[in-house]
Amino acid sequence: ELKVEQNPLFLSMQEGKNYTIYCNYSTTSDRLYWYRQDPGKSLESLFVLLSNGAVKQEGRLMASLDTKARLSTLHITAAVHDLSATYFCAGRSDNFNKFYFGSGTKLNVKP
Amino acid sequence: ETGVTQSPTHLIKTRGQQVTLRCSSQSGHNTVSWYQQALGQGPQFIFQYYREEENGRGNFPPRFSGLQFPNYSSELNVNALELDDSALYLCASSVQGLYNEQFFGPGTRLTVL
């Protein structure tokens, strides 16, 4: 069974600072997803990463994938308060059509 | 383009009862997945439907069952409700293919008393 671990689970940072959220997964996953969830809301798709070395950027967020290390990162550049949310990574198991989510990283960006 | 919709928004049931949750997929999407999200946790994959058949299932007991209809909408049925079934139930639709990017509905909040 694919296990997905995120760290940190909680992140409090000042506006303007940079930080990285890490997502490790236990076995091969043929694709890696990042989502954002605001309190009381549903999940918003941010990125889908397919191949080793894949890098995608949207605004202040950049996601990357290293399939050899079984690691994906979500880098936040010059954080702003509007980025405060919970961020989830998820993988899909190689041989079975099953999706596994991490526990989430709750990000709080302080003005 | 209409996004993913779910009904009802909230639901209160008692232990032992049965519940049906509904999901309409985004236009052009042919695949529906269901997730259970307990408070403060990540979503847990229940199952996925494609072409009206279940084509992937997580670690949920058989009392969790589903359907997909020809218009790609879907239902999640839970029998013999237990207190631990209280959660946010999320539906996500996607297109089978390279990315399989999932778009989530607003969810149904189920409370079991």
XYZ file of N, CA and C in Angstrom, chain B residues 1-90:
270
model
N -19.097 26.246 -18.084
C -18.788 24.860 -17.677
C -19.212 24.671 -16.224
N -20.061 23.682 -15.974
C -20.538 23.428 -14.619
C -19.544 22.553 -13.892
N -19.250 22.932 -12.654
C -18.325 22.144 -11.856
C -19.013 20.956 -11.220
N -18.299 20.303 -10.316
C -18.820 19.139 -9.617
C -19.806 19.608 -8.540
N -20.968 18.999 -8.517
C -21.953 19.347 -7.495
C -22.292 18.118 -6.669
N -22.634 18.354 -5.403
C -22.994 17.261 -4.510
C -24.247 17.635 -3.724
N -25.015 16.607 -3.392
C -26.200 16.836 -2.550
C -26.418 15.640 -1.640
N -26.957 15.861 -0.438
C -27.218 17.183 0.138
C -25.932 17.814 0.677
N -26.042 19.006 1.195
C -24.887 19.692 1.769
C -24.576 19.137 3.156
N -25.608 18.965 3.929
C -25.484 18.429 5.280
C -26.537 17.358 5.494
N -26.214 16.427 6.378
C -27.132 15.326 6.641
C -26.889 14.813 8.051
N -27.969 14.574 8.774
C -27.846 13.980 10.105
C -28.620 12.671 10.113
N -27.954 11.610 10.522
C -28.557 10.283 10.586
C -28.265 9.677 11.954
N -28.976 8.603 12.253
C -28.693 7.875 13.489
C -28.033 6.543 13.162
N -27.343 6.027 14.134
C -26.610 4.765 13.977
C -27.533 3.657 13.475
N -27.058 2.899 12.503
C -27.832 1.806 11.947
C -28.627 2.173 10.698
N -28.827 3.450 10.477
C -29.570 3.869 9.293
C -28.713 3.748 8.039
N -29.355 4.012 6.915
C -28.695 3.977 5.616
C -28.736 5.379 5.012
N -27.739 5.708 4.189
C -27.697 7.031 3.585
C -27.239 6.929 2.126
N -27.766 7.831 1.303
C -27.342 7.934 -0.100
C -26.899 9.354 -0.383
N -25.691 9.485 -0.884
C -25.143 10.785 -1.259
C -25.015 10.830 -2.777
N -25.196 12.023 -3.342
C -25.216 12.140 -4.797
C -24.172 13.121 -5.313
N -23.717 12.850 -6.537
C -22.657 13.661 -7.128
C -22.911 13.790 -8.629
N -22.828 14.999 -9.122
C -22.873 15.232 -10.562
C -21.489 15.656 -11.016
N -20.952 14.956 -11.985
C -19.579 15.233 -12.403
C -19.509 16.470 -13.282
N -18.303 16.991 -13.401
C -18.077 18.146 -14.262
C -18.305 17.741 -15.715
N -18.802 18.683 -16.489
C -19.080 18.426 -17.889
C -17.851 17.863 -18.600
N -18.041 16.767 -19.329
C -16.952 16.158 -20.078
C -16.147 15.127 -19.303
N -16.418 14.995 -18.018
C -15.683 14.026 -17.198
C -16.417 12.692 -17.153
N -15.645 11.582 -17.213
C -16.276 10.273 -17.272
C -15.965 9.386 -16.062
N -15.256 9.948 -15.097
C -14.810 9.159 -13.949
C -15.161 9.891 -12.667
N -15.648 9.138 -11.695
C -16.006 9.728 -10.409
C -15.335 8.939 -9.292
N -14.733 9.673 -8.362
C -14.116 9.059 -7.180
C -14.783 9.623 -5.940
N -14.847 8.807 -4.905
C -15.414 9.227 -3.629
C -14.363 9.127 -2.532
N -14.397 10.116 -1.629
C -13.457 10.164 -0.522
C -14.205 10.463 0.770
N -13.636 9.964 1.867
C -14.114 10.302 3.198
C -13.038 11.133 3.885
N -13.422 12.283 4.421
C -12.443 13.111 5.121
C -12.940 13.388 6.533
N -12.288 12.766 7.497
C -12.586 13.043 8.898
C -11.950 14.375 9.280
N -12.471 14.972 10.328
C -12.006 16.296 10.737
C -10.505 16.303 11.029
N -9.793 17.208 10.405
C -8.370 17.353 10.659
C -7.482 16.334 9.974
N -8.061 15.526 9.081
C -7.278 14.496 8.402
C -7.331 14.668 6.888
N -6.487 13.931 6.205
C -6.515 13.922 4.756
C -7.643 13.044 4.239
N -8.090 13.272 3.016
C -9.139 12.426 2.431
C -8.682 10.973 2.310
N -9.610 10.060 2.562
C -9.367 8.625 2.394
C -10.163 8.153 1.181
N -9.483 7.497 0.261
C -10.094 7.031 -0.977
C -11.057 5.889 -0.696
N -12.308 6.048 -1.136
C -13.301 4.984 -0.943
C -13.333 4.102 -2.187
N -13.677 4.677 -3.328
C -13.658 3.940 -4.598
C -13.780 4.902 -5.758
N -13.580 4.336 -6.961
C -13.691 5.095 -8.195
C -14.580 4.336 -9.167
N -15.361 5.086 -9.923
C -16.213 4.496 -10.942
C -15.863 5.052 -12.313
N -15.814 4.144 -13.276
C -15.538 4.506 -14.669
C -16.385 3.598 -15.539
N -17.079 4.188 -16.490
C -17.963 3.413 -17.372
C -18.916 2.558 -16.557
N -19.453 3.148 -15.519
C -20.496 2.556 -14.680
C -20.024 1.346 -13.885
N -18.711 1.158 -13.795
C -18.196 0.046 -13.010
C -17.145 0.546 -12.023
N -17.078 -0.139 -10.891
C -16.055 0.190 -9.908
C -14.707 -0.264 -10.452
N -13.732 0.625 -10.514
C -12.425 0.236 -11.067
C -11.287 0.593 -10.124
N -11.586 0.684 -8.844
C -10.554 0.931 -7.830
C -11.270 1.104 -6.509
N -10.726 0.512 -5.446
C -11.383 0.588 -4.147
C -10.361 0.691 -3.045
N -10.630 1.540 -2.076
C -9.770 1.682 -0.909
C -10.182 0.688 0.170
N -9.661 0.884 1.364
C -9.905 -0.056 2.461
C -11.174 0.270 3.215
N -12.285 0.175 2.537
C -13.585 0.411 3.154
C -14.421 -0.858 3.057
N -15.248 -1.121 4.085
C -16.044 -2.359 4.098
C -17.136 -2.332 3.032
N -17.707 -3.498 2.744
C -18.727 -3.599 1.684
C -19.979 -2.779 1.939
N -20.200 -2.343 3.186
C -21.399 -1.535 3.415
C -21.295 -0.154 2.751
N -20.107 0.158 2.248
C -19.926 1.340 1.392
C -20.030 0.845 -0.055
N -21.044 1.316 -0.751
C -21.219 0.888 -2.139
C -21.564 2.091 -2.996
N -21.474 1.905 -4.296
C -21.721 3.038 -5.167
C -22.344 2.646 -6.488
N -22.698 3.671 -7.219
C -23.233 3.499 -8.561
C -22.741 4.645 -9.418
N -22.586 4.366 -10.714
C -22.393 5.452 -11.664
C -23.432 5.278 -12.751
N -24.016 6.358 -13.176
C -25.096 6.322 -14.154
C -24.568 6.688 -15.543
N -25.349 6.414 -16.593
C -24.885 6.704 -17.958
C -24.483 8.158 -18.176
N -25.045 9.074 -17.408
C -24.654 10.485 -17.569
C -23.446 10.825 -16.701
N -22.806 9.806 -16.135
C -21.589 9.894 -15.324
C -21.816 10.416 -13.912
N -23.046 10.747 -13.546
C -23.298 11.094 -12.156
C -23.156 9.843 -11.308
N -23.106 10.039 -9.995
C -22.796 8.899 -9.138
C -23.502 9.009 -7.797
N -23.653 7.877 -7.160
C -24.180 7.805 -5.797
C -23.228 7.026 -4.911
N -23.165 7.444 -3.662
C -22.466 6.690 -2.623
C -23.519 6.260 -1.613
N -23.587 4.968 -1.350
C -24.521 4.430 -0.371
C -23.748 3.857 0.806
N -24.193 4.185 1.997
C -23.588 3.615 3.193
C -24.695 2.985 4.021
N -24.552 1.686 4.281
C -25.524 0.963 5.091
C -25.039 0.834 6.528
N -25.992 0.558 7.429
C -25.658 0.283 8.835
C -24.681 1.320 9.374
N -25.083 2.569 9.339
C -24.197 3.665 9.722
C -23.645 3.490 11.136
N -22.366 3.854 11.265
C -21.678 3.826 12.556
C -21.257 5.249 12.901
N -20.999 5.467 14.188
C -20.615 6.810 14.632
C -19.377 7.304 13.878
N -18.443 6.400 13.621
C -17.192 6.769 12.937
C -17.389 7.148 11.478
N -18.583 6.951 10.956
C -18.846 7.352 9.574
C -19.078 8.849 9.467
N -19.183 9.529 10.593
C -19.335 10.986 10.579
C -18.098 11.607 9.947
N -18.307 12.361 8.879
C -17.179 12.908 8.123
C -17.714 13.788 7.002
N -16.786 14.401 6.292
C -17.091 15.100 5.049
C -16.864 14.120 3.912
N -17.865 13.934 3.072
C -17.734 13.024 1.936
C -17.564 13.854 0.666
N -16.467 13.607 0.012
C -16.106 14.376 -1.171
C -16.188 13.510 -2.414
